[in-house]
Amino acid sequence: MSDLRISDRGRVDHARPVRFTFDGKTFAGLEGDTVASALLANGQHLMGRGFKYHRPRGVVTAGSEEPNALIGTTRGPGQFEPNTHATMQEIYDGLSTESQNKWPSLKFDIGAINDRLYMLFSAGFYYKTFMWPKSFWDKVYEPFIRRAAGLGRSLTYLDPDHYASRYLHCDVLIVGAGPSGLAAALTAARSGPSVVVVDEQAEMGEALLSEPSVEIDRDQVWGWLASTLAEPASLPNVRLMNRSTAIGYYHQNMVGLCQKLTDHLSDVPADAPRERLWRVRAGQVILAQGAIDRPMVFDGNDRPGVMMAGAAQTFLNRFGVKVGVRPVILTSNDSAWYTAFDLADAGCKVAAIVDTRTDIPPALMQAAMSRQIEALTGYTATATSGRLRVKSIRVNPVRGGRVGAARTIACDAVLMCGGWTPSLHLFSHTKGSLEWDAKAKAYLPGHKTEAVHIAGAGRGLWGIAAVLADGAQAGADALRDLGRKAGAATYAVTNDRTGTGITQKELPTDRSPSSAKAFVDFQNDVTAKDIRLAVREGMRSIEHVKRYTTNGMATDQGKLSNMNGLTIASDALGKDIPQVGLTTFRPPYTPTTFGALAGYHKGSHFEVTRKTPIDSWAVENGAAFEPVALWRRASYFSKAGEDMHAAVNRECRATRQSLGIFDASTLGKIEVSGPDAVEFMNRMYTNPWAKLAPGKCRYGLLLGEDGFIRDDGVIGRMRDDLFHVTTTGGAARVLNMMEDYLQTEWPDLQVWLTSTTEEWATIAINGPNAHKLLAPLVEGQNMSDAAFPHMSVAECTVASFPSRLFRISFTGELGFEVNVPARHGRALWEKLMEVGKAYDVCPYGTETMHILRAEKGYIIIGQDTDGTVTPEDAGIGWAIGKAKPDFVGKRSLAWPDIVAKGRKQLVGLSTENPKDALVEGAQIVLDPKQPKPMKMIGHVTSSYWSEALGRSIAMAVVQGGFDRMGDTLHIPTADGGSQAAKVTGSVFDDPAGDRLKVE
């Protein structure tokens, strides 16, 4: 066993060794170790390389805020994850890990040349370096940046892991299982409400394991921890969730949790999810997330072996690992002294305690003297030495603002603590205000926007006694707000250890040689000089400083760097910290896998597949399917030996020549009913509706406030107070728009809106023989051309099924749409197929539907429009009620830009070579020989081969298209050539509409 491992210390199992690999080398650890603790136990401090300068880097913290020790982990075949925190990843037999951001090896990295060329990489270098010459961008700068950017290597294969998600409701959610969180849990749980306690660590209460000092008996603390956890764990109203990180705090007390389920297991059950995303809705939330050690800023503070004092104490007391045998403690507050005492008691030779303060509590000085630890007060660190691990630290006395003679202290670890930063990221997610506390030298929670309570160090409280009492009070406050009475809470551990949040004064590194690097953001390699440079170059807002330097933009979201960066920026600006402000914290709290966020939504479960009532028949009859929004729709029905094009050509011929049948059940349907239904329709749609008689249909056009087309569809008036509205651009979006206007603009109207898309199965029947097929099956409606002309609707019976029957067509052929209750959809389809055999009925899919409608020039919203097309642009200005006083979007139609010449307009395109089919989305130019970048005047919106016309057809939006009839335009192709096409009208077949009539 390594001399750095203490056999009787920590929460690891000393009887169960574990073997894993790091960069191909096998290391031994113990069950309960993390990768970081196991490597440190083996004397391995070097774990990565800096992002920009590629400097050697080691572990800095012991938690999820770790900026340096990010590793790649391979858990099994095809199970790789980059940027895993070595401080959080538990080891198990067979785990394979690797360092990142190095080549060819971690110890010898070619990229370290950047450290010598540091003058080229100052703050904002990417804004300055890559601007000239412009010709270098494509061939030199961009490829270089792409190769250098990013941390770790991304996956090149599908993630084989499974992920899950669940919802949870509780009365009280407690985030953090430290002393204040456990105290709150005890108080709340004893009164009976449902309580959930979450903590991201493997073992709850681990924060307490770093707490013991000379003032507390360690066995007493651990005993208290065990009893504290045992009580709520035994209660049916309490759920304890370890390895669970609260990643986001959202409106109405919704908290997102990411729970790791199997990353710590060597033998993972088959199909067990790797992670689970929880969406927790809580009556009250208690944030007991504690505080994070604040780094100190000095030259060489990034060397391996330089870490947070609290992290060293965690490695010692939780894992039984000494991070060094001769450490130096560098601090500006009380808490790090206790780290020195713990290490000394564990057998380490503490070289010195270096404190920037001169007024030290006598009890601390006495405790240091009793352990023969030299205490240097009023000293500051100015440099470190060592290539792959720190070997010494240089310290200088500071008196009256003057720096005295330097002293170099040999050491193998530097343990720093410049104060504590309350962890308030989740609180900030709620848009709660943060207020600067001059005494704590930290931002503390202010005005609250949610039912939340903050406990312990999150409120700037320090010491066991204080945080226990505050946690109990937070639990009582949560019960009070729930309307419950809190019981009494007692605690056995009563030490009065304190630690101030004194912010370290910026060290005089800027007066050191120009090569000095005092890092503020370890992951993004941001130095104190970078922040001062940003201020000199005009950055006044802390948000601008952040983006110019990338300080706080690493994966730790500024947990370690924000306060130091803010302090330096405020000093450079000559302003107090509150005047400079604070950057914004956003979810997630820690990096979260895409798999956890996606949950079950991958592969065939990526979206819920909505199927029509006729879908099963299509499956049985060999349909090829395509996703259309959330629906699965039959694309075409192929016969033996047919490819898609042959099948679609056959379906087009059959429909034009005799009879085609189409499943249109996905057509959006909304009922608009009520005494004011007509007035509502008049206000929403461009068309007039008052004179439309019941039993008649009309094409309806819906605009946005900007005058651009949002949706269209055929609308039937069933009764005076009931309209059957069909939509083509998304029923849910249209319904939301209608509800918005009804509830916010016209609440006085008595109108009710009902989505009926799933209520009706819809079958479209088209072709010359459509009437012959349908008429004998209809009861309750005269089917003659005079009694039931085109654009009519009736409630009747079709093949004994109750129906809403429309005589409309989206193909240009004689057509009907039969709506029956969804449960009868397949039965009606089969009946029509059986009767239709006499007319060689042909089922067709969406591909054929698109071609048939394009031959007639019928537009599809969202395909032939792009959100900037007006009715006049689309050639359907006739759908605007000129005499209507108002409708949604009417005023916008008069804007100068809307009626200006040169707008893009929808036209047809006829290719010079009839067999050439244009590519949808292809750009259109006037001259294909013009230099790049070419002037684009439009793009192709729809393009098909028309079997009926024996040539390709296309539709496009073109600048001034209506004035270009007969002009030849050009469509550049991917091979460097171009296709020529003549501008035509958008109606290619039967422009007179003769086929809509009953023969």
JSON list of C-alpha atoms in Angstrom, two decimals, residues 378-541:
[
{"chain": "A", "resi": 378, "resn": "GLY", "atom": "CA", "xyz": [1.15, 38.80, 6.71]},
{"chain": "A", "resi": 379, "resn": "TYR", "atom": "CA", "xyz": [2.75, 36.83, 3.89]},
{"chain": "A", "resi": 380, "resn": "THR", "atom": "CA", "xyz": [1.57, 36.30, 0.36]},
{"chain": "A", "resi": 381, "resn": "ALA", "atom": "CA", "xyz": [2.55, 33.82, -2.35]},
{"chain": "A", "resi": 382, "resn": "THR", "atom": "CA", "xyz": [4.30, 35.19, -5.44]},
{"chain": "A", "resi": 383, "resn": "ALA", "atom": "CA", "xyz": [5.40, 32.09, -7.36]},
{"chain": "A", "resi": 384, "resn": "THR", "atom": "CA", "xyz": [5.77, 28.32, -7.41]},
{"chain": "A", "resi": 385, "resn": "SER", "atom": "CA", "xyz": [8.28, 26.03, -9.10]},
{"chain": "A", "resi": 386, "resn": "GLY", "atom": "CA", "xyz": [8.13, 22.52, -10.57]},
{"chain": "A", "resi": 387, "resn": "ARG", "atom": "CA", "xyz": [7.40, 21.12, -14.01]},
{"chain": "A", "resi": 388, "resn": "LEU", "atom": "CA", "xyz": [4.95, 18.22, -13.57]},
{"chain": "A", "resi": 389, "resn": "ARG", "atom": "CA", "xyz": [4.34, 18.83, -9.86]},
{"chain": "A", "resi": 390, "resn": "VAL", "atom": "CA", "xyz": [4.93, 21.69, -7.50]},
{"chain": "A", "resi": 391, "resn": "LYS", "atom": "CA", "xyz": [8.33, 21.59, -5.78]},
{"chain": "A", "resi": 392, "resn": "SER", "atom": "CA", "xyz": [8.41, 24.87, -3.92]},
{"chain": "A", "resi": 393, "resn": "ILE", "atom": "CA", "xyz": [6.52, 28.05, -3.24]},
{"chain": "A", "resi": 394, "resn": "ARG", "atom": "CA", "xyz": [7.92, 31.56, -2.99]},
{"chain": "A", "resi": 395, "resn": "VAL", "atom": "CA", "xyz": [6.33, 33.79, -0.36]},
{"chain": "A", "resi": 396, "resn": "ASN", "atom": "CA", "xyz": [6.88, 37.43, 0.52]},
{"chain": "A", "resi": 397, "resn": "PRO", "atom": "CA", "xyz": [5.90, 39.48, 3.56]},
{"chain": "A", "resi": 398, "resn": "VAL", "atom": "CA", "xyz": [3.62, 42.42, 2.83]},
{"chain": "A", "resi": 399, "resn": "ARG", "atom": "CA", "xyz": [3.79, 45.38, 5.22]},
{"chain": "A", "resi": 400, "resn": "GLY", "atom": "CA", "xyz": [2.11, 48.68, 4.57]},
{"chain": "A", "resi": 401, "resn": "GLY", "atom": "CA", "xyz": [1.61, 47.81, 0.94]},
{"chain": "A", "resi": 402, "resn": "ARG", "atom": "CA", "xyz": [5.30, 47.05, 0.45]},
{"chain": "A", "resi": 403, "resn": "VAL", "atom": "CA", "xyz": [6.56, 43.61, -0.50]},
{"chain": "A", "resi": 404, "resn": "GLY", "atom": "CA", "xyz": [9.49, 42.30, 1.51]},
{"chain": "A", "resi": 405, "resn": "ALA", "atom": "CA", "xyz": [12.25, 39.83, 0.72]},
{"chain": "A", "resi": 406, "resn": "ALA", "atom": "CA", "xyz": [11.20, 36.54, -0.77]},
{"chain": "A", "resi": 407, "resn": "ARG", "atom": "CA", "xyz": [11.47, 33.19, 0.92]},
{"chain": "A", "resi": 408, "resn": "THR", "atom": "CA", "xyz": [11.30, 29.86, -0.87]},
{"chain": "A", "resi": 409, "resn": "ILE", "atom": "CA", "xyz": [9.73, 26.87, 0.89]},
{"chain": "A", "resi": 410, "resn": "ALA", "atom": "CA", "xyz": [10.19, 23.34, -0.44]},
{"chain": "A", "resi": 411, "resn": "CYS", "atom": "CA", "xyz": [6.94, 21.41, -0.62]},
{"chain": "A", "resi": 412, "resn": "ASP", "atom": "CA", "xyz": [5.08, 18.75, -2.59]},
{"chain": "A", "resi": 413, "resn": "ALA", "atom": "CA", "xyz": [1.62, 20.33, -2.28]},
{"chain": "A", "resi": 414, "resn": "VAL", "atom": "CA", "xyz": [0.20, 23.83, -1.87]},
{"chain": "A", "resi": 415, "resn": "LEU", "atom": "CA", "xyz": [-3.21, 23.88, -0.23]},
{"chain": "A", "resi": 416, "resn": "MET", "atom": "CA", "xyz": [-4.96, 27.20, -0.68]},
{"chain": "A", "resi": 417, "resn": "CYS", "atom": "CA", "xyz": [-8.15, 28.81, 0.53]},
{"chain": "A", "resi": 418, "resn": "GLY", "atom": "CA", "xyz": [-8.95, 32.43, -0.17]},
{"chain": "A", "resi": 419, "resn": "GLY", "atom": "CA", "xyz": [-12.35, 32.30, 1.48]},
{"chain": "A", "resi": 420, "resn": "TRP", "atom": "CA", "xyz": [-15.66, 30.70, 0.64]},
{"chain": "A", "resi": 421, "resn": "THR", "atom": "CA", "xyz": [-18.20, 31.38, -2.09]},
{"chain": "A", "resi": 422, "resn": "PRO", "atom": "CA", "xyz": [-21.78, 30.39, -1.21]},
{"chain": "A", "resi": 423, "resn": "SER", "atom": "CA", "xyz": [-23.18, 28.03, -3.84]},
{"chain": "A", "resi": 424, "resn": "LEU", "atom": "CA", "xyz": [-26.15, 29.98, -5.17]},
{"chain": "A", "resi": 425, "resn": "HIS", "atom": "CA", "xyz": [-26.38, 28.79, -8.76]},
{"chain": "A", "resi": 426, "resn": "LEU", "atom": "CA", "xyz": [-29.75, 27.08, -8.27]},
{"chain": "A", "resi": 427, "resn": "PHE", "atom": "CA", "xyz": [-31.14, 30.07, -6.42]},
{"chain": "A", "resi": 428, "resn": "SER", "atom": "CA", "xyz": [-30.01, 32.28, -9.31]},
{"chain": "A", "resi": 429, "resn": "HIS", "atom": "CA", "xyz": [-31.88, 30.05, -11.78]},
{"chain": "A", "resi": 430, "resn": "THR", "atom": "CA", "xyz": [-35.12, 31.30, -10.20]},
{"chain": "A", "resi": 431, "resn": "LYS", "atom": "CA", "xyz": [-34.18, 34.92, -10.94]},
{"chain": "A", "resi": 432, "resn": "GLY", "atom": "CA", "xyz": [-33.92, 35.52, -7.22]},
{"chain": "A", "resi": 433, "resn": "SER", "atom": "CA", "xyz": [-31.79, 38.55, -6.43]},
{"chain": "A", "resi": 434, "resn": "LEU", "atom": "CA", "xyz": [-28.28, 38.34, -4.99]},
{"chain": "A", "resi": 435, "resn": "GLU", "atom": "CA", "xyz": [-27.04, 40.97, -2.54]},
{"chain": "A", "resi": 436, "resn": "TRP", "atom": "CA", "xyz": [-23.44, 41.79, -1.71]},
{"chain": "A", "resi": 437, "resn": "ASP", "atom": "CA", "xyz": [-22.49, 41.19, 1.90]},
{"chain": "A", "resi": 438, "resn": "ALA", "atom": "CA", "xyz": [-19.43, 43.24, 2.82]},
{"chain": "A", "resi": 439, "resn": "LYS", "atom": "CA", "xyz": [-18.73, 41.23, 5.99]},
{"chain": "A", "resi": 440, "resn": "ALA", "atom": "CA", "xyz": [-18.77, 37.84, 4.24]},
{"chain": "A", "resi": 441, "resn": "LYS", "atom": "CA", "xyz": [-17.18, 39.34, 1.11]},
{"chain": "A", "resi": 442, "resn": "ALA", "atom": "CA", "xyz": [-19.65, 37.32, -0.94]},
{"chain": "A", "resi": 443, "resn": "TYR", "atom": "CA", "xyz": [-23.01, 37.52, -2.65]},
{"chain": "A", "resi": 444, "resn": "LEU", "atom": "CA", "xyz": [-25.85, 36.15, -0.53]},
{"chain": "A", "resi": 445, "resn": "PRO", "atom": "CA", "xyz": [-29.50, 35.40, -1.41]},
{"chain": "A", "resi": 446, "resn": "GLY", "atom": "CA", "xyz": [-31.85, 38.36, -1.46]},
{"chain": "A", "resi": 447, "resn": "HIS", "atom": "CA", "xyz": [-35.39, 38.61, -2.79]},
{"chain": "A", "resi": 448, "resn": "LYS", "atom": "CA", "xyz": [-36.98, 35.22, -3.49]},
{"chain": "A", "resi": 449, "resn": "THR", "atom": "CA", "xyz": [-39.28, 34.42, -6.41]},
{"chain": "A", "resi": 450, "resn": "GLU", "atom": "CA", "xyz": [-40.10, 30.82, -5.45]},
{"chain": "A", "resi": 451, "resn": "ALA", "atom": "CA", "xyz": [-41.12, 28.91, -2.32]},
{"chain": "A", "resi": 452, "resn": "VAL", "atom": "CA", "xyz": [-37.50, 28.37, -1.34]},
{"chain": "A", "resi": 453, "resn": "HIS", "atom": "CA", "xyz": [-35.38, 28.55, 1.79]},
{"chain": "A", "resi": 454, "resn": "ILE", "atom": "CA", "xyz": [-31.57, 28.75, 1.85]},
{"chain": "A", "resi": 455, "resn": "ALA", "atom": "CA", "xyz": [-29.74, 27.18, 4.75]},
{"chain": "A", "resi": 456, "resn": "GLY", "atom": "CA", "xyz": [-26.24, 27.10, 6.19]},
{"chain": "A", "resi": 457, "resn": "ALA", "atom": "CA", "xyz": [-23.20, 28.30, 4.29]},
{"chain": "A", "resi": 458, "resn": "GLY", "atom": "CA", "xyz": [-25.43, 29.37, 1.40]},
{"chain": "A", "resi": 459, "resn": "ARG", "atom": "CA", "xyz": [-26.48, 32.23, 3.67]},
{"chain": "A", "resi": 460, "resn": "GLY", "atom": "CA", "xyz": [-22.93, 33.04, 4.75]},
{"chain": "A", "resi": 461, "resn": "LEU", "atom": "CA", "xyz": [-23.03, 31.03, 7.98]},
{"chain": "A", "resi": 462, "resn": "TRP", "atom": "CA", "xyz": [-19.97, 29.05, 9.09]},
{"chain": "A", "resi": 463, "resn": "GLY", "atom": "CA", "xyz": [-19.35, 26.40, 11.72]},
{"chain": "A", "resi": 464, "resn": "ILE", "atom": "CA", "xyz": [-21.23, 23.26, 12.69]},
{"chain": "A", "resi": 465, "resn": "ALA", "atom": "CA", "xyz": [-23.30, 24.83, 15.42]},
{"chain": "A", "resi": 466, "resn": "ALA", "atom": "CA", "xyz": [-24.48, 27.67, 13.21]},
{"chain": "A", "resi": 467, "resn": "VAL", "atom": "CA", "xyz": [-25.33, 25.59, 10.16]},
{"chain": "A", "resi": 468, "resn": "LEU", "atom": "CA", "xyz": [-27.11, 22.89, 12.18]},
{"chain": "A", "resi": 469, "resn": "ALA", "atom": "CA", "xyz": [-29.31, 25.47, 13.84]},
{"chain": "A", "resi": 470, "resn": "ASP", "atom": "CA", "xyz": [-29.94, 27.23, 10.53]},
{"chain": "A", "resi": 471, "resn": "GLY", "atom": "CA", "xyz": [-30.81, 23.97, 8.78]},
{"chain": "A", "resi": 472, "resn": "ALA", "atom": "CA", "xyz": [-33.31, 23.11, 11.50]},
{"chain": "A", "resi": 473, "resn": "GLN", "atom": "CA", "xyz": [-34.82, 26.56, 11.18]},
{"chain": "A", "resi": 474, "resn": "ALA", "atom": "CA", "xyz": [-35.09, 26.19, 7.40]},
{"chain": "A", "resi": 475, "resn": "GLY", "atom": "CA", "xyz": [-36.92, 22.90, 7.89]},
{"chain": "A", "resi": 476, "resn": "ALA", "atom": "CA", "xyz": [-39.28, 24.56, 10.36]},
{"chain": "A", "resi": 477, "resn": "ASP", "atom": "CA", "xyz": [-39.87, 27.49, 7.99]},
{"chain": "A", "resi": 478, "resn": "ALA", "atom": "CA", "xyz": [-40.70, 25.10, 5.15]},
{"chain": "A", "resi": 479, "resn": "LEU", "atom": "CA", "xyz": [-43.21, 23.29, 7.38]},
{"chain": "A", "resi": 480, "resn": "ARG", "atom": "CA", "xyz": [-44.72, 26.61, 8.42]},
{"chain": "A", "resi": 481, "resn": "ASP", "atom": "CA", "xyz": [-45.23, 27.59, 4.80]},
{"chain": "A", "resi": 482, "resn": "LEU", "atom": "CA", "xyz": [-46.79, 24.18, 4.19]},
{"chain": "A", "resi": 483, "resn": "GLY", "atom": "CA", "xyz": [-49.14, 24.76, 7.10]},
{"chain": "A", "resi": 484, "resn": "ARG", "atom": "CA", "xyz": [-47.48, 22.05, 9.24]},
{"chain": "A", "resi": 485, "resn": "LYS", "atom": "CA", "xyz": [-46.12, 22.26, 12.78]},
{"chain": "A", "resi": 486, "resn": "ALA", "atom": "CA", "xyz": [-42.46, 21.46, 13.34]},
{"chain": "A", "resi": 487, "resn": "GLY", "atom": "CA", "xyz": [-41.31, 19.22, 16.17]},
{"chain": "A", "resi": 488, "resn": "ALA", "atom": "CA", "xyz": [-38.28, 19.85, 18.33]},
{"chain": "A", "resi": 489, "resn": "ALA", "atom": "CA", "xyz": [-34.86, 19.00, 16.92]},
{"chain": "A", "resi": 490, "resn": "THR", "atom": "CA", "xyz": [-31.75, 18.19, 18.94]},
{"chain": "A", "resi": 491, "resn": "TYR", "atom": "CA", "xyz": [-28.16, 17.68, 17.82]},
{"chain": "A", "resi": 492, "resn": "ALA", "atom": "CA", "xyz": [-25.27, 16.03, 19.60]},
{"chain": "A", "resi": 493, "resn": "VAL", "atom": "CA", "xyz": [-22.46, 17.76, 17.72]},
{"chain": "A", "resi": 494, "resn": "THR", "atom": "CA", "xyz": [-21.94, 21.28, 18.99]},
{"chain": "A", "resi": 495, "resn": "ASN", "atom": "CA", "xyz": [-18.48, 22.50, 18.02]},
{"chain": "A", "resi": 496, "resn": "ASP", "atom": "CA", "xyz": [-18.10, 26.18, 17.30]},
{"chain": "A", "resi": 497, "resn": "ARG", "atom": "CA", "xyz": [-15.60, 26.08, 14.48]},
{"chain": "A", "resi": 498, "resn": "THR", "atom": "CA", "xyz": [-15.73, 29.21, 12.34]},
{"chain": "A", "resi": 499, "resn": "GLY", "atom": "CA", "xyz": [-14.33, 30.23, 9.02]},
{"chain": "A", "resi": 500, "resn": "THR", "atom": "CA", "xyz": [-14.60, 33.71, 7.58]},
{"chain": "A", "resi": 501, "resn": "GLY", "atom": "CA", "xyz": [-15.32, 34.50, 3.96]},
{"chain": "A", "resi": 502, "resn": "ILE", "atom": "CA", "xyz": [-12.47, 36.95, 3.68]},
{"chain": "A", "resi": 503, "resn": "THR", "atom": "CA", "xyz": [-11.57, 37.52, 0.07]},
{"chain": "A", "resi": 504, "resn": "GLN", "atom": "CA", "xyz": [-7.87, 37.37, -0.69]},
{"chain": "A", "resi": 505, "resn": "LYS", "atom": "CA", "xyz": [-6.47, 40.67, -1.85]},
{"chain": "A", "resi": 506, "resn": "GLU", "atom": "CA", "xyz": [-5.08, 40.34, -5.34]},
{"chain": "A", "resi": 507, "resn": "LEU", "atom": "CA", "xyz": [-1.45, 39.40, -5.09]},
{"chain": "A", "resi": 508, "resn": "PRO", "atom": "CA", "xyz": [1.25, 41.55, -6.72]},
{"chain": "A", "resi": 509, "resn": "THR", "atom": "CA", "xyz": [1.68, 39.28, -9.73]},
{"chain": "A", "resi": 510, "resn": "ASP", "atom": "CA", "xyz": [1.16, 42.14, -12.16]},
{"chain": "A", "resi": 511, "resn": "ARG", "atom": "CA", "xyz": [4.41, 43.61, -10.83]},
{"chain": "A", "resi": 512, "resn": "SER", "atom": "CA", "xyz": [6.20, 40.32, -11.41]},
{"chain": "A", "resi": 513, "resn": "PRO", "atom": "CA", "xyz": [8.08, 39.53, -14.64]},
{"chain": "A", "resi": 514, "resn": "SER", "atom": "CA", "xyz": [5.93, 39.54, -17.77]},
{"chain": "A", "resi": 515, "resn": "SER", "atom": "CA", "xyz": [6.06, 35.76, -18.00]},
{"chain": "A", "resi": 516, "resn": "ALA", "atom": "CA", "xyz": [4.20, 35.35, -14.69]},
{"chain": "A", "resi": 517, "resn": "LYS", "atom": "CA", "xyz": [0.84, 33.64, -14.98]},
{"chain": "A", "resi": 518, "resn": "ALA", "atom": "CA", "xyz": [-1.61, 33.95, -12.11]},
{"chain": "A", "resi": 519, "resn": "PHE", "atom": "CA", "xyz": [-4.65, 31.97, -13.14]},
{"chain": "A", "resi": 520, "resn": "VAL", "atom": "CA", "xyz": [-8.22, 32.94, -12.32]},
{"chain": "A", "resi": 521, "resn": "ASP", "atom": "CA", "xyz": [-10.06, 30.45, -14.52]},
{"chain": "A", "resi": 522, "resn": "PHE", "atom": "CA", "xyz": [-8.04, 27.22, -14.59]},
{"chain": "A", "resi": 523, "resn": "GLN", "atom": "CA", "xyz": [-9.97, 25.50, -17.35]},
{"chain": "A", "resi": 524, "resn": "ASN", "atom": "CA", "xyz": [-10.00, 28.37, -19.84]},
{"chain": "A", "resi": 525, "resn": "ASP", "atom": "CA", "xyz": [-6.50, 29.54, -18.86]},
{"chain": "A", "resi": 526, "resn": "VAL", "atom": "CA", "xyz": [-7.65, 33.05, -17.96]},
{"chain": "A", "resi": 527, "resn": "THR", "atom": "CA", "xyz": [-5.11, 35.04, -15.94]},
{"chain": "A", "resi": 528, "resn": "ALA", "atom": "CA", "xyz": [-5.38, 38.15, -13.80]},
{"chain": "A", "resi": 529, "resn": "LYS", "atom": "CA", "xyz": [-3.59, 40.01, -16.60]},
{"chain": "A", "resi": 530, "resn": "ASP", "atom": "CA", "xyz": [-6.28, 38.98, -19.06]},
{"chain": "A", "resi": 531, "resn": "ILE", "atom": "CA", "xyz": [-8.99, 40.54, -16.92]},
{"chain": "A", "resi": 532, "resn": "ARG", "atom": "CA", "xyz": [-7.03, 43.75, -16.45]},
{"chain": "A", "resi": 533, "resn": "LEU", "atom": "CA", "xyz": [-6.33, 43.85, -20.18]},
{"chain": "A", "resi": 534, "resn": "ALA", "atom": "CA", "xyz": [-10.03, 43.52, -20.93]},
{"chain": "A", "resi": 535, "resn": "VAL", "atom": "CA", "xyz": [-10.74, 46.52, -18.73]},
{"chain": "A", "resi": 536, "resn": "ARG", "atom": "CA", "xyz": [-7.96, 48.52, -20.42]},
{"chain": "A", "resi": 537, "resn": "GLU", "atom": "CA", "xyz": [-9.43, 47.68, -23.81]},
{"chain": "A", "resi": 538, "resn": "GLY", "atom": "CA", "xyz": [-12.81, 49.13, -22.93]},
{"chain": "A", "resi": 539, "resn": "MET", "atom": "CA", "xyz": [-14.78, 46.35, -21.28]},
{"chain": "A", "resi": 540, "resn": "ARG", "atom": "CA", "xyz": [-16.80, 47.93, -18.49]},
{"chain": "A", "resi": 541, "resn": "SER", "atom": "CA", "xyz": [-19.61, 45.42, -17.93]}
]
